[in-house]
Short mmCIF file of C-alpha atoms and ligand atoms in Angstrom, two decimals:
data_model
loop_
_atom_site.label_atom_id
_atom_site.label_comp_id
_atom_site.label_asym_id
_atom_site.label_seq_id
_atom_site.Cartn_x
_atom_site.Cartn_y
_atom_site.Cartn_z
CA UNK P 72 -31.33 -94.91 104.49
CA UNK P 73 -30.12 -94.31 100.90
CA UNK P 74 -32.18 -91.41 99.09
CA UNK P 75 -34.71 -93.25 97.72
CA UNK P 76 -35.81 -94.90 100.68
CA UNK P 77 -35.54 -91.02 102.51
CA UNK P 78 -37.80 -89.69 99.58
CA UNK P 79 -40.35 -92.56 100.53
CA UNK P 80 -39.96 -92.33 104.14
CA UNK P 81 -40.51 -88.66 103.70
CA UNK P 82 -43.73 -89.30 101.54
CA UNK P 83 -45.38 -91.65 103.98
CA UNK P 84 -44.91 -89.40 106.75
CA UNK P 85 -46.69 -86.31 105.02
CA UNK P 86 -49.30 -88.86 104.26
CA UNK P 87 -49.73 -89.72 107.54
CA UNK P 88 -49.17 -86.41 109.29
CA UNK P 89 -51.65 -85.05 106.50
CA UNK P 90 -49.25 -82.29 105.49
CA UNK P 91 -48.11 -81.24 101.79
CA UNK P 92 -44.52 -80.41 100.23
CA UNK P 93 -43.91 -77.20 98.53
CA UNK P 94 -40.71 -76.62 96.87
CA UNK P 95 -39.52 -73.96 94.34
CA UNK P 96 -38.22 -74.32 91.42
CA UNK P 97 -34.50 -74.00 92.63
CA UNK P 98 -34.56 -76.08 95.53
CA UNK P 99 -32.38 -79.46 95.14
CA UNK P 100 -33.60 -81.93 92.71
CA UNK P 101 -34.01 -84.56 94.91
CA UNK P 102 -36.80 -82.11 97.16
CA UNK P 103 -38.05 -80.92 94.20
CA UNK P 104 -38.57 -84.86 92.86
CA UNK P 105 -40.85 -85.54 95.67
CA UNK P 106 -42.81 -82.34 96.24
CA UNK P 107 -46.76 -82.55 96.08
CA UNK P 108 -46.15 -78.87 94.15
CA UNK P 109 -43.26 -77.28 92.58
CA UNK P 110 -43.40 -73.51 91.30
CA UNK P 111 -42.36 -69.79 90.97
CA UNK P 112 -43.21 -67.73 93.96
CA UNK P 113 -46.75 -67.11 92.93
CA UNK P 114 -47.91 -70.73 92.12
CA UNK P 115 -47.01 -71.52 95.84
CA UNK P 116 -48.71 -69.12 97.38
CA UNK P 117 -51.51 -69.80 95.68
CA UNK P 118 -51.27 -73.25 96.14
CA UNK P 119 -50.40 -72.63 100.76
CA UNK P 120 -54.32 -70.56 100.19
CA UNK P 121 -55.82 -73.45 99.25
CA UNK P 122 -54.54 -76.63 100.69
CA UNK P 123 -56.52 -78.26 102.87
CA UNK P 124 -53.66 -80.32 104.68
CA UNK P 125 -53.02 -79.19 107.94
CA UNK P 126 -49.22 -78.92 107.56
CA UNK P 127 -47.39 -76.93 104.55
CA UNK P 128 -43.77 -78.02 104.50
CA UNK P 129 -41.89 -75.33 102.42
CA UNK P 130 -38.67 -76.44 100.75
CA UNK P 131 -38.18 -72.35 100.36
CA UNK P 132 -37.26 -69.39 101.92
CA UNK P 133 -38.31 -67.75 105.09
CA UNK P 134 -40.39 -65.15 103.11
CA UNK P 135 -42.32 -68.02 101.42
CA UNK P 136 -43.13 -70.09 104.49
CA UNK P 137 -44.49 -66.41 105.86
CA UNK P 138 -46.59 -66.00 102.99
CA UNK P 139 -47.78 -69.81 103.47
CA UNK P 140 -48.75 -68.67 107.46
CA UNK P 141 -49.98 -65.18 105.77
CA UNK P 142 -53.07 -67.05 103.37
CA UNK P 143 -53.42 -70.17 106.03
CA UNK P 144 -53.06 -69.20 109.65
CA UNK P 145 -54.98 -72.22 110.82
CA UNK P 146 -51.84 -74.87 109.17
CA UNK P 147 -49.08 -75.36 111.07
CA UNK P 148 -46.10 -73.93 108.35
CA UNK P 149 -43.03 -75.69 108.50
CA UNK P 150 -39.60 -74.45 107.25
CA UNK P 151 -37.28 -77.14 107.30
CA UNK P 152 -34.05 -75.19 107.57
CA UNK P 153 -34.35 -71.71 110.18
CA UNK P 154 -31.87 -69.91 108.37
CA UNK P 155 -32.93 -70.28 104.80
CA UNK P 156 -33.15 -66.44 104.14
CA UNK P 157 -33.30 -64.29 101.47
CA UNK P 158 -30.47 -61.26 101.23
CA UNK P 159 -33.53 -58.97 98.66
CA UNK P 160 -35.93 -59.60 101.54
CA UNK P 161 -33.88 -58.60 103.84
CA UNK P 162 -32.90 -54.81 101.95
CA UNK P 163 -35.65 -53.21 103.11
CA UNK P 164 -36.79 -52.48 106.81
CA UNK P 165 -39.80 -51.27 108.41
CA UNK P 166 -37.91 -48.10 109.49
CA UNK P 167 -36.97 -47.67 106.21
CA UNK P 168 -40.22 -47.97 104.55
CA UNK P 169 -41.95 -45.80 106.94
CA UNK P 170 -39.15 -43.04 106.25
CA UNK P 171 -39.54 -43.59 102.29
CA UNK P 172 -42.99 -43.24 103.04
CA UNK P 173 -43.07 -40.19 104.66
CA UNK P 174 -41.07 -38.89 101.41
CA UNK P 175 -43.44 -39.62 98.94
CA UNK P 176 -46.62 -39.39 100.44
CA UNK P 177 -48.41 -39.36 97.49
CA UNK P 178 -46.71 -43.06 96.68
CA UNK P 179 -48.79 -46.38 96.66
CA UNK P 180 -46.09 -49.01 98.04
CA UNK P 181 -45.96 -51.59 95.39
CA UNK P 182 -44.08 -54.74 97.83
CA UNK P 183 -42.00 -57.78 96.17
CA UNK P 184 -43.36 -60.91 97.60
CA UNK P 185 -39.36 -61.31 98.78
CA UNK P 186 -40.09 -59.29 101.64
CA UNK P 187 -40.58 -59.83 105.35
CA UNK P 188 -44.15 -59.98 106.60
CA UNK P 189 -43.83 -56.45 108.15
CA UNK P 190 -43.13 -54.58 105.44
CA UNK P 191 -46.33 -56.42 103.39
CA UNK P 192 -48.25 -55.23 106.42
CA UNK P 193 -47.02 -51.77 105.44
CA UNK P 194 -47.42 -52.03 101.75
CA UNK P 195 -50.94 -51.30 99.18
CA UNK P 196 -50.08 -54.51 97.10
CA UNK P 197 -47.63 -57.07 96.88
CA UNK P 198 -46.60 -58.75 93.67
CA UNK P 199 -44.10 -61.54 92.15
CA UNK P 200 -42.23 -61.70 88.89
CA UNK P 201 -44.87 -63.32 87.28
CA UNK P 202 -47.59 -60.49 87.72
CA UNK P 203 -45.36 -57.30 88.50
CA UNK P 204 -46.66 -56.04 85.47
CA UNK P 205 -50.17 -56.44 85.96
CA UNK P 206 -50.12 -55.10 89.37
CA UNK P 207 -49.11 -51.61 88.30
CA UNK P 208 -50.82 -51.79 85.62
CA UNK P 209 -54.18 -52.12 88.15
CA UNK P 210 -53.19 -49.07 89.88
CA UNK P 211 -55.79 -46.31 88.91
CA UNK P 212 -53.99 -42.90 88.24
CA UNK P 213 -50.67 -41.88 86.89
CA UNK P 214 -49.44 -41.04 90.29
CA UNK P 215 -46.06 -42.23 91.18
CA UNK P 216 -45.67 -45.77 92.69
CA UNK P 217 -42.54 -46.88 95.21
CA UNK P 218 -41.57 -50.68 94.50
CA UNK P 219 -39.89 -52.08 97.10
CA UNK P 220 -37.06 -53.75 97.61
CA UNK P 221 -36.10 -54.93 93.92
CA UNK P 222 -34.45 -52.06 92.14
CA UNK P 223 -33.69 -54.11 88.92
CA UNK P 224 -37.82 -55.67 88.88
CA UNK P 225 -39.04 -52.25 89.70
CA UNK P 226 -36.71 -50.46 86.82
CA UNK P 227 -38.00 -53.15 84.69
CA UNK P 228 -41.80 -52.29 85.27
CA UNK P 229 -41.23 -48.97 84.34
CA UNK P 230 -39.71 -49.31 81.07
CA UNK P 231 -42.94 -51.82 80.24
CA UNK P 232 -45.62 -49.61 81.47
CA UNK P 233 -44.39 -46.13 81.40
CA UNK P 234 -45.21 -45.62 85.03
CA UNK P 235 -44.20 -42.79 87.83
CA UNK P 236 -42.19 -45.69 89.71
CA UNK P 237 -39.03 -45.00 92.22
CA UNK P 238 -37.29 -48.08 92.17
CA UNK P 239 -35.68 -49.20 96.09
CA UNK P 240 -32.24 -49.53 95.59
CA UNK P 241 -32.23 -53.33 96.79
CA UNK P 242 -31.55 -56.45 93.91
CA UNK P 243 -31.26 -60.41 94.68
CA UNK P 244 -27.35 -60.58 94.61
CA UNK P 245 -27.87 -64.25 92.82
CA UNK P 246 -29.61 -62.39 89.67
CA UNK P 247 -27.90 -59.03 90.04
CA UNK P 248 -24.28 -60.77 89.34
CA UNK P 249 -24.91 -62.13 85.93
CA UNK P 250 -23.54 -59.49 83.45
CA UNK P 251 -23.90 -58.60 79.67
CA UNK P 252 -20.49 -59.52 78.54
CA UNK P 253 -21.32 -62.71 80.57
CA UNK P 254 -24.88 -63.53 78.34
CA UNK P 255 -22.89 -62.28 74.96
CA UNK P 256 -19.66 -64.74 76.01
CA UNK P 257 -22.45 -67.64 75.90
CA UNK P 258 -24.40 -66.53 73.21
CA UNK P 259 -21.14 -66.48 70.94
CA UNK P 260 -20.71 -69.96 72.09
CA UNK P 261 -24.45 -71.08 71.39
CA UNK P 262 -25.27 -68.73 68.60
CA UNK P 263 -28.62 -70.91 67.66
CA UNK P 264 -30.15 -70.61 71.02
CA UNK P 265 -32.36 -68.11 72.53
CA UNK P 266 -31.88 -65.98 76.18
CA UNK P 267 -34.73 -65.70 78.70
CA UNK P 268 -33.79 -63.83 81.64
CA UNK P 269 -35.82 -63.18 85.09
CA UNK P 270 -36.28 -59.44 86.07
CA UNK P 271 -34.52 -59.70 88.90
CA UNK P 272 -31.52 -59.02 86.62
CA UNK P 273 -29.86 -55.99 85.32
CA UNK P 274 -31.41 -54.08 83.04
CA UNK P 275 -28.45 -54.94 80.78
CA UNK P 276 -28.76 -57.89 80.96
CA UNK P 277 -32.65 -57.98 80.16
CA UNK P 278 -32.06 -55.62 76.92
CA UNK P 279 -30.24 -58.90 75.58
CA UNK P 280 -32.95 -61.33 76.41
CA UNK P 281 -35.77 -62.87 73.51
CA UNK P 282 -37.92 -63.33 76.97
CA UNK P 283 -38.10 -61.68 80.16
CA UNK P 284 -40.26 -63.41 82.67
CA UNK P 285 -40.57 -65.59 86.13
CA UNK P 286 -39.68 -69.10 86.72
CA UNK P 287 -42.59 -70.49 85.58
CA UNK P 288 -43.31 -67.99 82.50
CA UNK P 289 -39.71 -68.50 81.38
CA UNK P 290 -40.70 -72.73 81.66
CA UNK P 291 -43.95 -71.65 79.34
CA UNK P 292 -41.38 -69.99 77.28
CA UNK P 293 -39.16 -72.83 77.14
CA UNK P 294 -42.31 -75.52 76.20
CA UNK P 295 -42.59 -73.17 72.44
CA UNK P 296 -42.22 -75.17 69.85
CA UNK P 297 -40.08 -72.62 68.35
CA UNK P 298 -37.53 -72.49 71.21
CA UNK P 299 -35.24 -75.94 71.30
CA UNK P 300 -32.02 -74.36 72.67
CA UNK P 301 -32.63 -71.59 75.41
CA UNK P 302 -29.97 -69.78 77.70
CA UNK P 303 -31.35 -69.83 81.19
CA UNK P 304 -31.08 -66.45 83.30
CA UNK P 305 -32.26 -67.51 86.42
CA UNK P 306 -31.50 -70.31 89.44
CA UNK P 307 -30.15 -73.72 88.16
CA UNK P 308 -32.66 -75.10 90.27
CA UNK P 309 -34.95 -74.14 87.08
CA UNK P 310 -33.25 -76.67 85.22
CA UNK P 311 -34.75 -79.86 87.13
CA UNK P 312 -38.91 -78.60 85.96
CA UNK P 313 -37.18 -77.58 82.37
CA UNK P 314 -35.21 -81.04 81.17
CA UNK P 315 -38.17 -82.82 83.09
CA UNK P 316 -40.37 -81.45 80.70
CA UNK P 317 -38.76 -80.66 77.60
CA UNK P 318 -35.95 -83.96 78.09
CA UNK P 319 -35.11 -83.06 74.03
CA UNK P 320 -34.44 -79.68 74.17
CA UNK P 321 -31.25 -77.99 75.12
CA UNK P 322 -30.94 -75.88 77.78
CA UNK P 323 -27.69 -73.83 78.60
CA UNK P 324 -26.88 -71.59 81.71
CA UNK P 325 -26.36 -67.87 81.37
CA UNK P 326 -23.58 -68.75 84.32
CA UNK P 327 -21.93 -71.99 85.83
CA UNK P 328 -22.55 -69.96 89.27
CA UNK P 329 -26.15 -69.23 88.88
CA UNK P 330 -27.01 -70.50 92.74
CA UNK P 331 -28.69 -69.30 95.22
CA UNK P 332 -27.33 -70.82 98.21
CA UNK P 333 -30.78 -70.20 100.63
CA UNK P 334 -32.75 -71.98 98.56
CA UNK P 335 -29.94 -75.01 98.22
CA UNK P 336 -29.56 -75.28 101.97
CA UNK P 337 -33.18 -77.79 102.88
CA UNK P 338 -32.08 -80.86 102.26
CA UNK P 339 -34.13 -84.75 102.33
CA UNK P 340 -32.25 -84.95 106.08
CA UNK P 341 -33.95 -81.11 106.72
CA UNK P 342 -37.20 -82.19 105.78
CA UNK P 343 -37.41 -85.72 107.81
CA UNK P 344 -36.43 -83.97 110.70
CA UNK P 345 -38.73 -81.05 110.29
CA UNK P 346 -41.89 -83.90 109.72
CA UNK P 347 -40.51 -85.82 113.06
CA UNK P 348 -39.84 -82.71 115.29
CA UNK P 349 -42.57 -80.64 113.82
CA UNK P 350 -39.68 -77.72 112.75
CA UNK P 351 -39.57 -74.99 112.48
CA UNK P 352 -42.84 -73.20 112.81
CA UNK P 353 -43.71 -70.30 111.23
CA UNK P 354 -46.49 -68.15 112.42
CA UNK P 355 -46.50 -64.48 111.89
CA UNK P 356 -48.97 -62.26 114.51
CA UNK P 357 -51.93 -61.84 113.75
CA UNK P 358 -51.66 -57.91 114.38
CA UNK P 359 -48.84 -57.97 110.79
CA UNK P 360 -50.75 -60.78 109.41
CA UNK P 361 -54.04 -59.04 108.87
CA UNK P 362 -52.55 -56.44 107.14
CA UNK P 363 -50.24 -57.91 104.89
CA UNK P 364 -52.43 -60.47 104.39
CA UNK P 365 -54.40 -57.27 102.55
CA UNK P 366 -51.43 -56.55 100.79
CA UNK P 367 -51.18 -59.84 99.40
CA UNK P 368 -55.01 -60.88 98.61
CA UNK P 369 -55.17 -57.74 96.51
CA UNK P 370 -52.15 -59.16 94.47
CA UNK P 371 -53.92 -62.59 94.15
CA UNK P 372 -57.53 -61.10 93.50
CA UNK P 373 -55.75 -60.20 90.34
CA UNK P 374 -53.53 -63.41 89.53
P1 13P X 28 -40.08 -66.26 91.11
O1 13P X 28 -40.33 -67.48 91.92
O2 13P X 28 -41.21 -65.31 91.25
O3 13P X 28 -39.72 -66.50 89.71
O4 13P X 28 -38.88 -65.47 91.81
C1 13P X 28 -37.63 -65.90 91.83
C2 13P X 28 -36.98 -65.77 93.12
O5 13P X 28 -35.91 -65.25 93.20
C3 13P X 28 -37.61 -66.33 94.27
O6 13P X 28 -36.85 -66.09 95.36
FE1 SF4 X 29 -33.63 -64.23 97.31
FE2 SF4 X 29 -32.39 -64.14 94.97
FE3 SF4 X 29 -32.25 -66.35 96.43
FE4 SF4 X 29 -34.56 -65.64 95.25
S1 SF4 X 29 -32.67 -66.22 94.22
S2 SF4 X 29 -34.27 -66.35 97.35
S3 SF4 X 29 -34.44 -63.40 95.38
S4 SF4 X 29 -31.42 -64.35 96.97
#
């Protein structure tokens, strides 16, 4: 089969199977080109609450296809490739939380969505890039807050709201590498254009940027009339939603290597397979599901 006749192949089976694609925004193009939704970490799991197919395939990570099993435990969740992992996710540990939380007992545990299903189960909210701020900013109190595991996100959230927070000392090593010499070498090149950045990047990096926000807000960004050439800081998977929608507008990347190789590893082949063989299933127990799943509708009662 060439691609195109794998991308149909691959929609007739969800049809039949009455399962849905979900892909980020920096899977492949080709997955993203056939997904039923494509979006930021918060739009999906919004979206795996309220499907009513019985499958959710997620071209994503492992914490996403959790999340999915998390808000639907009655769908079979499939994650195409096993491995497809996320190094932030995997910088905190349930050891290590309960030892963090034994130090600051007065802390509410504020829990990136890039985190395994245990450590949700141990956390008062969860949040994603898109609402980090508006999670803290729910917390009653000015008592101090521990956000977990993204040290550059949670360092970011305090300089916005003026917040108690103790940052973990974790950071997505895809984000963390880009550098401000590296965003002031392209902006001498592309003096007209403008810099958005995710917050999963240094703070350096974000004291350069017009924009600071998720996938999706920096795509809302992008879609200003006022912004026609824009510097990406984030995935180059971005770039597939962005030139789809905006095909006059220039966009430029903060760094040729701005990949995250997880979220590049599904591929058409992966998700065939994992429609035919039913792979690989994703379930968490329910004794870590109830209580993350706490963590996370208190993040979504607010999204
Ligand atoms: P968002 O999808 O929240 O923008 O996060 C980016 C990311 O790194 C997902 O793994
Ligand atoms: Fe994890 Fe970073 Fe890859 Fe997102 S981009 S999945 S945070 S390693």
């Amino acid at each position: 089969m060439n691609q195109k006749e794998l991308q149909e192949e691959i929609r007739r089976l969800l049809r039949k199977k009455n399962a849905i694609l979900l892909a980020h925004y920096y899977e492949r193009d080709e997955v993203q080109e056939i997904a039923d939704y494509r979006g930021d970490s918060l739009g999906l799991s919004i979206e795996a609450a309220r499907t009513d197919a019985e499958t959710i395939v997620f071209a994503g990570v492992h914490f996403m296809a959790e999340s999915a099993s998390i808000l639907s435990p009655d769908k079979t969740v499939l994650l195409p490739r096993q491995e497809a992992g996320c190094p932030l996710a995997d910088m905190v540990t349930a050891p290590q939380l309960a030892a963090a939380r034994e130090k600051h007992p007065e802390a509410k545990v504020v829990t990136y969505i890039n985190s395994a299903a245990i450590i949700k189960a141990h956390s008062d909210i969860c949040c994603t890039s898109a609402n980090a701020l508006r999670v803290v900013g729910s917390l009653p109190g000015a008592g101090p807050i521990l956000m977990i595991p993204d040290g550059n996100l949670a360092r970011y959230v305090a300089r916005q709201t003026g917040r108690q927070i103790i940052p973990w000392e974790g950071c997505c090593p895809v984000h963390d590498r880009l550098t401000a010499a590296a965003v002031r070498a392209v902006r001498g090149l592309h003096p007209d254009a403008v810099f958005a950045a995710h917050p999963e990047c240094k703070g350096e990096v974000l004291d350069l940027a017009d924009f600071v926000g998720s996938t999706t807000g920096i795509i809302g960004y992008a879609g200003r009339p006022e912004v026609t050439k824009l510097i990406v800081g984030t995935e180059r998977g971005v770039f597939y939603e962005l030139q789809t929608r905006y095909p006059t507008k220039t966009f430029i990347p903060a760094a040729e290597d701005f990949l995250c190789l997880d979220m590049k590893l599904t591929t058409l082949e992966d998700i065939h397979a994992a429609l035919i063989e039913r792979r690989y299933i994703v379930k968490v127990p329910e004794a870590v599901r109830i209580p993350a799943r706490r963590a996370l509708d208190r993040m979504l009662e607010l999204s």
